[in-house]
Short mmCIF file of C-alpha atoms and ligand atoms in Angstrom, two decimals:
data_model
loop_
_atom_site.label_atom_id
_atom_site.label_comp_id
_atom_site.label_asym_id
_atom_site.label_seq_id
_atom_site.Cartn_x
_atom_site.Cartn_y
_atom_site.Cartn_z
CA MET X 199 0.00 0.00 0.00
CA VAL X 200 2.87 2.37 0.83
CA ILE X 201 4.59 1.60 -2.48
CA GLU X 202 1.35 2.24 -4.34
CA ALA X 203 0.72 5.55 -2.53
CA ILE X 204 4.26 6.81 -3.18
CA ALA X 205 4.19 5.54 -6.78
CA LEU X 206 0.92 7.33 -7.53
CA THR X 207 2.17 10.58 -6.02
CA ASN X 208 5.47 10.33 -7.89
CA ALA X 209 3.74 9.44 -11.15
CA ALA X 210 1.64 12.61 -10.97
CA ALA X 211 4.78 14.69 -10.34
CA PHE X 212 6.93 12.87 -12.88
CA PHE X 213 4.63 12.18 -15.78
CA GLY X 214 1.43 14.15 -15.16
CA LYS X 215 -2.09 13.08 -14.16
CA ASP X 216 -3.02 11.24 -17.40
CA LEU X 217 -0.36 8.57 -17.03
CA ALA X 218 -0.80 8.44 -13.25
CA CYS X 219 -4.46 7.46 -13.85
CA ASN X 220 -3.54 4.85 -16.50
CA LYS X 221 -3.86 1.48 -14.71
CA GLU X 222 -1.71 -0.54 -17.16
CA PHE X 223 1.06 2.06 -17.01
CA MET X 224 0.98 2.28 -13.21
CA SER X 225 1.04 -1.49 -12.78
CA ALA X 226 4.10 -1.69 -15.10
CA ALA X 227 5.72 1.28 -13.34
CA MET X 228 5.43 -0.48 -9.98
CA ASN X 229 6.54 -3.90 -11.31
CA PHE X 230 9.50 -2.18 -12.94
CA ILE X 231 10.95 -1.42 -9.49
CA GLU X 232 11.09 -5.04 -8.33
CA GLN X 233 12.17 -6.26 -11.77
CA THR X 234 15.04 -3.75 -11.80
CA LEU X 235 16.19 -4.96 -8.38
CA ILE X 236 16.13 -8.61 -9.51
CA THR X 237 17.89 -7.88 -12.81
CA ALA X 238 20.57 -5.77 -11.08
CA GLU X 239 21.30 -8.54 -8.58
CA VAL X 240 21.71 -11.11 -11.38
CA VAL X 241 23.81 -8.80 -13.57
CA ARG X 242 26.25 -7.90 -10.82
CA VAL X 243 27.42 -11.49 -10.33
CA LEU X 244 27.88 -12.17 -14.07
CA PRO X 245 31.20 -11.77 -15.94
CA SER X 246 31.28 -8.33 -17.62
CA ALA X 247 31.52 -9.89 -21.12
CA ILE X 248 28.01 -11.38 -20.92
CA ALA X 249 26.37 -9.10 -18.31
CA PRO X 250 24.84 -6.56 -20.79
CA PHE X 251 23.46 -9.35 -23.01
CA ILE X 252 21.86 -11.31 -20.14
CA GLY X 253 20.68 -8.06 -18.50
CA ASN X 254 18.88 -6.99 -21.68
CA LEU X 255 17.41 -10.46 -22.15
CA LEU X 256 16.10 -10.53 -18.57
CA ALA X 257 14.66 -7.02 -18.80
CA LYS X 258 12.86 -7.96 -22.04
CA LYS X 259 11.49 -11.16 -20.51
CA LEU X 260 10.24 -9.41 -17.38
CA GLY X 261 8.58 -6.79 -19.57
CA ALA X 262 7.65 -3.86 -17.30
CA GLY X 263 10.47 -1.66 -18.60
CA LYS X 264 9.20 -1.99 -22.17
CA ILE X 265 5.68 -0.84 -21.24
CA LEU X 266 7.18 2.13 -19.40
CA TYR X 267 9.51 2.96 -22.29
CA ASP X 268 6.80 2.64 -24.96
CA SER X 269 4.43 4.89 -22.95
CA LEU X 270 7.06 7.58 -22.32
CA ILE X 271 8.75 7.77 -25.73
CA PRO X 272 5.86 9.57 -27.50
CA ILE X 273 5.70 12.10 -24.65
CA ALA X 274 9.45 12.80 -24.78
CA GLU X 275 9.28 13.12 -28.59
CA GLU X 276 6.35 15.54 -28.33
CA ARG X 277 8.24 17.65 -25.77
CA LEU X 278 11.30 17.82 -28.04
CA GLU X 279 9.08 18.89 -30.90
CA GLU X 280 7.51 21.59 -28.70
CA LYS X 281 11.00 22.78 -27.75
CA ALA X 282 11.91 23.11 -31.43
CA ARG X 283 8.65 24.97 -32.17
CA LYS X 284 9.28 27.32 -29.23
CA ARG X 285 12.69 28.15 -30.70
CA LEU X 286 10.90 29.23 -33.87
CA GLY X 287 8.81 31.65 -31.81
CA GLN X 288 5.61 29.56 -31.75
CA THR X 289 3.43 29.34 -28.65
CA VAL X 290 3.65 25.92 -26.97
CA PRO X 291 2.04 24.50 -23.80
CA GLU X 292 3.92 24.92 -20.49
CA HIS X 293 4.67 21.75 -18.50
CA HIS X 294 5.65 21.51 -14.84
CA ASP X 295 6.65 17.88 -14.47
CA CYS X 296 9.79 15.77 -14.30
CA VAL X 297 9.78 14.97 -18.04
CA GLN X 298 10.31 18.69 -18.66
CA TRP X 299 12.88 18.98 -15.85
CA VAL X 300 14.97 16.11 -17.20
CA MET X 301 14.76 17.58 -20.69
CA GLU X 302 15.89 21.00 -19.47
CA CYS X 303 18.76 19.45 -17.47
CA SER X 304 20.27 17.93 -20.59
CA PRO X 305 23.56 19.54 -21.74
CA ARG X 306 22.99 22.56 -24.03
CA SER X 307 25.86 21.69 -26.33
CA LYS X 308 24.61 18.14 -26.97
CA PRO X 309 20.91 17.91 -26.00
CA TRP X 310 19.60 14.45 -25.11
CA SER X 311 17.52 12.41 -27.55
CA ALA X 312 14.02 11.20 -26.61
CA ASP X 313 15.53 7.76 -25.91
CA ARG X 314 18.08 9.19 -23.46
CA ILE X 315 15.45 11.36 -21.72
CA VAL X 316 13.23 8.30 -21.19
CA HIS X 317 16.09 6.22 -19.80
CA GLU X 318 17.01 9.04 -17.40
CA LEU X 319 13.38 9.22 -16.30
CA MET X 320 13.18 5.47 -15.75
CA ALA X 321 16.33 5.50 -13.60
CA LEU X 322 14.98 8.42 -11.60
CA TRP X 323 11.64 6.69 -11.21
CA PHE X 324 13.24 3.51 -9.87
CA GLY X 325 15.40 5.32 -7.29
CA SER X 326 12.79 7.76 -6.13
CA VAL X 327 9.92 5.31 -5.54
CA HIS X 328 12.03 2.55 -4.07
CA ILE X 329 13.92 4.47 -1.37
CA THR X 330 11.06 6.84 -0.50
CA SER X 331 8.56 4.02 0.02
CA THR X 332 10.91 1.87 2.11
CA THR X 333 11.88 4.89 4.28
CA ALA X 334 8.20 5.84 4.74
CA CYS X 335 7.33 2.23 5.58
CA PHE X 336 9.84 2.18 8.46
CA ALA X 337 8.41 5.46 9.76
CA LEU X 338 4.93 3.91 9.68
CA HIS X 339 6.19 0.92 11.70
CA HIS X 340 7.75 3.34 14.22
CA LEU X 341 4.44 5.19 14.58
CA CYS X 342 2.86 1.87 15.59
CA ILE X 343 5.69 0.88 17.94
CA HIS X 344 6.02 4.31 19.61
CA SER X 345 2.33 5.16 19.79
CA GLU X 346 2.94 7.76 22.55
CA TYR X 347 3.96 10.13 19.75
CA ILE X 348 0.64 9.89 17.93
CA GLU X 349 -1.23 12.41 20.05
CA PRO X 350 1.31 15.27 19.85
CA LEU X 351 1.74 14.59 16.13
CA ARG X 352 -2.02 14.66 15.58
CA ASN X 353 -2.25 17.91 17.50
CA GLU X 354 0.52 19.44 15.41
CA ILE X 355 -1.02 18.36 12.10
CA GLU X 356 -4.58 19.36 13.01
CA SER X 357 -3.63 22.70 14.55
CA THR X 358 -1.36 23.60 11.60
CA GLY X 359 -3.84 22.48 8.93
CA TRP X 360 -3.23 21.21 5.41
CA ALA X 361 -3.51 24.68 3.83
CA ASN X 362 -0.58 25.94 5.91
CA PHE X 363 1.38 22.77 5.19
CA ASP X 364 0.89 23.39 1.45
CA LYS X 365 1.84 27.04 1.87
CA SER X 366 5.07 26.03 3.66
CA GLY X 367 6.09 23.94 0.63
CA GLY X 368 6.20 20.82 2.80
CA LYS X 369 8.41 22.44 5.46
CA ALA X 370 5.75 22.63 8.22
CA PHE X 371 5.12 19.93 10.87
CA PRO X 372 8.50 20.16 12.71
CA LEU X 373 7.56 17.40 15.18
CA LEU X 374 6.73 15.00 12.35
CA ASP X 375 9.95 16.09 10.60
CA SER X 376 11.96 15.09 13.68
CA PHE X 377 10.04 11.83 14.10
CA MET X 378 10.82 10.87 10.49
CA LYS X 379 14.46 11.79 10.98
CA GLU X 380 14.69 9.64 14.12
CA SER X 381 13.02 6.75 12.29
CA ALA X 382 15.58 7.02 9.46
CA ARG X 383 18.40 7.29 12.02
CA VAL X 384 17.35 4.08 13.76
CA ASN X 385 16.46 2.21 10.54
CA PRO X 386 18.27 3.75 7.54
CA VAL X 387 17.41 1.77 4.39
CA GLU X 388 20.94 2.20 2.99
CA SER X 389 23.92 1.57 5.27
CA VAL X 390 26.37 3.18 2.85
CA SER X 391 26.30 6.62 1.25
CA SER X 392 28.39 9.16 -0.72
CA ARG X 393 30.11 6.58 -2.92
CA ARG X 394 32.97 8.30 -4.73
CA MET X 395 35.90 7.16 -6.86
CA ALA X 396 39.13 9.11 -6.45
CA LEU X 397 40.26 10.72 -9.72
CA LYS X 398 43.51 11.97 -8.18
CA PRO X 399 45.35 11.07 -4.95
CA PHE X 400 43.33 12.24 -1.97
CA GLU X 401 44.17 12.41 1.72
CA LEU X 402 41.62 12.25 4.54
CA SER X 403 42.03 14.31 7.73
CA ASP X 404 43.36 11.23 9.61
CA GLY X 405 46.13 10.73 7.03
CA SER X 406 44.50 7.81 5.13
CA ARG X 407 45.28 8.00 1.42
CA ILE X 408 42.90 7.19 -1.42
CA GLU X 409 44.64 6.41 -4.70
CA PRO X 410 43.15 7.16 -8.15
CA GLY X 411 40.61 4.50 -9.14
CA GLU X 412 39.88 3.52 -5.53
CA TRP X 413 36.40 3.86 -4.12
CA ILE X 414 35.44 5.46 -0.84
CA CYS X 415 32.08 5.87 0.88
CA THR X 416 30.54 6.90 4.18
CA ALA X 417 28.77 4.60 6.65
CA PRO X 418 25.55 6.33 7.76
CA ARG X 419 24.19 3.32 9.68
CA GLY X 420 27.30 3.25 11.87
CA MET X 421 27.46 7.04 12.20
CA MET X 422 23.80 7.25 13.17
CA ALA X 423 24.29 4.75 16.00
CA ASP X 424 27.46 6.42 17.33
CA ALA X 425 27.22 7.91 20.83
CA ARG X 426 29.74 10.61 19.82
CA TYR X 427 27.12 12.11 17.54
CA TYR X 428 23.81 11.02 19.08
CA ALA X 429 23.11 10.99 22.80
CA ASP X 430 21.75 7.61 23.94
CA PRO X 431 21.80 6.39 20.31
CA GLN X 432 20.02 3.06 20.91
CA LYS X 433 16.96 4.84 22.26
CA PHE X 434 14.20 5.97 19.90
CA GLN X 435 13.68 9.65 20.74
CA GLY X 436 11.12 10.90 18.23
CA PHE X 437 11.61 14.57 19.00
CA ARG X 438 15.39 14.64 19.51
CA PHE X 439 15.94 16.97 16.51
CA VAL X 440 13.29 19.57 17.46
CA ASP X 441 14.28 23.00 18.77
CA PRO X 442 13.80 22.59 22.58
CA ASN X 443 11.98 25.97 22.82
CA LEU X 444 9.44 24.84 20.27
CA LEU X 445 9.11 21.47 21.96
CA ASP X 446 8.24 23.08 25.30
CA LYS X 447 5.52 25.09 23.60
CA LYS X 448 4.10 22.21 21.56
CA VAL X 449 4.40 19.17 23.80
CA SER X 450 4.30 18.90 27.54
CA GLY X 451 6.06 15.86 28.97
CA ILE X 452 6.02 13.26 26.23
CA SER X 453 7.14 10.17 28.06
CA GLY X 454 10.74 9.11 27.64
CA ASP X 455 11.68 11.94 25.29
CA GLY X 456 14.37 13.48 27.46
CA VAL X 457 17.13 13.57 24.86
CA SER X 458 17.72 16.36 22.36
CA GLN X 459 20.63 16.95 20.01
CA GLU X 460 22.79 19.94 20.91
CA THR X 461 21.74 21.69 17.71
CA PRO X 462 18.22 21.26 16.33
CA SER X 463 18.14 20.12 12.72
CA LYS X 464 15.81 19.24 9.87
CA PHE X 465 15.28 15.96 8.05
CA THR X 466 16.50 17.51 4.77
CA ASP X 467 19.80 18.79 6.27
CA ILE X 468 23.01 17.37 4.87
CA THR X 469 26.67 17.62 6.11
CA ASP X 470 27.10 15.03 8.90
CA TRP X 471 23.56 13.65 8.32
CA GLN X 472 24.54 11.23 5.60
CA LEU X 473 21.10 9.94 4.61
CA TRP X 474 21.08 12.15 1.51
CA GLY X 475 24.77 11.97 0.59
CA THR X 476 27.34 14.77 0.39
CA GLY X 477 27.87 18.21 -1.08
CA ARG X 478 26.99 18.99 -4.69
CA SER X 479 25.84 15.44 -5.39
CA ALA X 480 23.57 15.23 -2.32
CA CYS X 481 20.08 14.03 -3.20
CA PRO X 482 18.25 16.84 -5.04
CA GLY X 483 14.95 15.00 -4.44
CA ARG X 484 15.17 15.27 -0.66
CA PHE X 485 12.79 18.22 -0.25
CA TYR X 486 10.21 16.55 -2.46
CA ALA X 487 10.71 13.14 -0.76
CA THR X 488 10.30 14.73 2.68
CA ALA X 489 7.12 16.58 1.67
CA VAL X 490 5.65 13.39 0.17
CA MET X 491 6.49 11.29 3.24
CA LYS X 492 5.06 13.94 5.58
CA THR X 493 1.85 14.05 3.56
CA LEU X 494 1.51 10.26 3.59
CA LEU X 495 2.30 9.85 7.29
CA ALA X 496 0.16 12.82 8.33
CA LEU X 497 -2.80 11.25 6.50
CA PHE X 498 -2.27 7.95 8.32
CA ILE X 499 -1.88 9.74 11.67
CA THR X 500 -5.00 11.89 11.33
CA LYS X 501 -7.26 9.31 9.70
CA TYR X 502 -6.38 6.06 11.50
CA ASP X 503 -5.45 4.44 14.76
CA MET X 504 -2.64 2.08 13.88
CA GLN X 505 -0.93 -0.93 15.33
CA LEU X 506 1.34 -3.72 14.13
CA GLU X 507 -0.62 -6.97 13.88
CA ASP X 508 2.28 -8.79 15.53
CA PRO X 509 4.64 -6.33 17.27
CA LYS X 510 7.11 -9.14 18.04
CA ALA X 511 7.48 -10.38 14.45
CA ALA X 512 10.66 -9.53 12.49
CA ARG X 513 9.97 -6.43 10.40
CA TYR X 514 13.01 -6.24 8.16
CA PHE X 515 15.87 -8.13 6.58
CA ALA X 516 19.34 -7.16 5.42
CA TRP X 517 20.51 -7.58 1.83
CA ARG X 518 24.06 -6.45 1.17
CA THR X 519 24.19 -2.80 2.30
CA PHE X 520 20.38 -2.45 2.40
CA VAL X 521 17.87 -3.11 5.14
CA TYR X 522 14.39 -3.63 3.70
CA PRO X 523 11.02 -3.91 5.42
CA PHE X 524 9.23 -7.25 4.89
CA ALA X 525 6.22 -6.84 2.59
CA SER X 526 4.40 -9.32 4.84
CA THR X 527 4.43 -7.08 7.96
CA LYS X 528 0.80 -6.20 8.61
CA VAL X 529 -0.31 -2.86 10.03
CA VAL X 530 -3.87 -2.82 11.36
CA LEU X 531 -5.65 0.46 10.54
CA ARG X 532 -8.89 1.52 12.25
CA PRO X 533 -10.62 4.62 10.89
CA ARG X 534 -10.70 7.17 13.72
CA SER X 535 -14.30 8.16 13.15
CA ALA X 536 -15.36 4.53 13.70
CA VAL X 537 -13.64 4.33 17.12
C1 HEM L 621 13.88 8.91 1.32
C2 HEM L 621 14.10 9.15 0.05
C3 HEM L 621 15.46 9.34 -0.59
C4 HEM L 621 16.71 9.08 -0.09
C5 HEM L 621 17.09 8.53 1.28
C6 HEM L 621 17.66 9.45 -1.13
C7 HEM L 621 19.04 9.34 -0.99
C8 HEM L 621 19.94 9.65 -1.98
C9 HEM L 621 21.38 9.49 -1.88
C10 HEM L 621 22.13 8.93 -0.68
C11 HEM L 621 21.93 9.92 -3.04
C12 HEM L 621 23.44 9.93 -3.40
C13 HEM L 621 24.04 11.27 -2.99
C14 HEM L 621 25.55 11.32 -3.02
O1 HEM L 621 26.19 10.44 -3.59
O2 HEM L 621 26.12 12.28 -2.44
C15 HEM L 621 20.84 10.36 -3.90
C16 HEM L 621 21.01 10.87 -5.17
C17 HEM L 621 19.98 11.27 -5.98
N1 HEM L 621 18.64 11.30 -5.67
FE1 HEM L 621 17.80 10.69 -3.93
N2 HEM L 621 16.98 9.92 -2.21
C18 HEM L 621 15.62 9.87 -1.93
C19 HEM L 621 14.58 10.27 -2.76
C20 HEM L 621 14.73 10.83 -4.00
C21 HEM L 621 13.65 11.30 -4.84
C22 HEM L 621 12.16 11.24 -4.47
C23 HEM L 621 14.21 11.79 -6.00
C24 HEM L 621 13.57 12.41 -7.21
C25 HEM L 621 12.35 12.86 -7.25
C26 HEM L 621 15.65 11.61 -5.89
C27 HEM L 621 16.57 11.99 -6.85
C28 HEM L 621 17.94 11.80 -6.75
C29 HEM L 621 18.89 12.12 -7.83
C30 HEM L 621 18.55 12.72 -9.20
C31 HEM L 621 20.16 11.80 -7.34
C32 HEM L 621 21.52 11.93 -8.07
C33 HEM L 621 22.17 13.26 -7.73
C34 HEM L 621 23.53 13.45 -8.42
O3 HEM L 621 24.23 12.47 -8.70
O4 HEM L 621 23.90 14.61 -8.64
N3 HEM L 621 15.92 11.04 -4.66
N4 HEM L 621 19.65 10.20 -3.24
#
């Protein structure tokens, strides 16, 4: 359900409402995510001489990518045609979606073809739905496990109102922001971030040298559980990132939430918060992802009472550097009005 909700939201932002309402397209777009994961896992263990051939064969056999590609190609071609007509001074429709954004990001000297634009879009689609839905799913589990946070979160959402949330561009709801950040701290989906290959010799502040061609990355899962950076790191403290002055005003005595970071911070912050990567390459989708996750979680919080069907059951598994939620974990939702 979380994947579907995130996929629908992303589809509207990426491709516009028409495709988001197209059932065959949406089903392929969602299957594409799992099929990409399976294909990537197979390809990575194959010798490089045969990997592209087998990868293409598998992708063709699984099929979702082709439906996505065939649906997006005419749109990309139409947009390129509009761009050419605009250059001739003709009036063309204005578009505010990701197809347009990707097209405008292409290098001016050598603009991308429709084929390249569609492949960029498909890669972006895979990454954005996959990581946003798994991160939101963990936050949903945490709302069930730490139900003492529900009431202050409901108060915040209902007293702020959706209109003000919209007006803030997704920046409102600071308590929910902190709760999501704590959830991602305790259960980051990716244990590794900021993967970089050295192009010239590079020295770290502790004297370690990275030679050209060598890879280096950061370890957010370890950093986020390190007592040097997070007081009482094993403890879930939903409001640890909130400005203490604001917390006093908004919440009185939420049980167990005695720990705050020295400096308040936001979910979208970067630097030592490695969830989004580093510097110029840090995730440009983080503001959008945060606004989408807040919207989704705030809807769950205000519309339902929630609990895990079996709070003791394992909720996630590790696969290489990832930790994924089990699809089988059931969350019981009771509409609030029916309580
Ligand atoms: C919870 C959700 C998300 C997480 C945790 C996440 C995390 C990341 C990370 C760690 C990177 C690599 C940064 C680096 O190497 O320094 C990245 C890159 C990227 N992300 Fe996200 N991301 C999320 C959602 C999204 C969404 C929704 C979009 C698009 C709508 C998006 C678009 C991108 C793009 C385009 C890049 C490549 C940036 C570049 O190489 O310059 N991400 N993301």
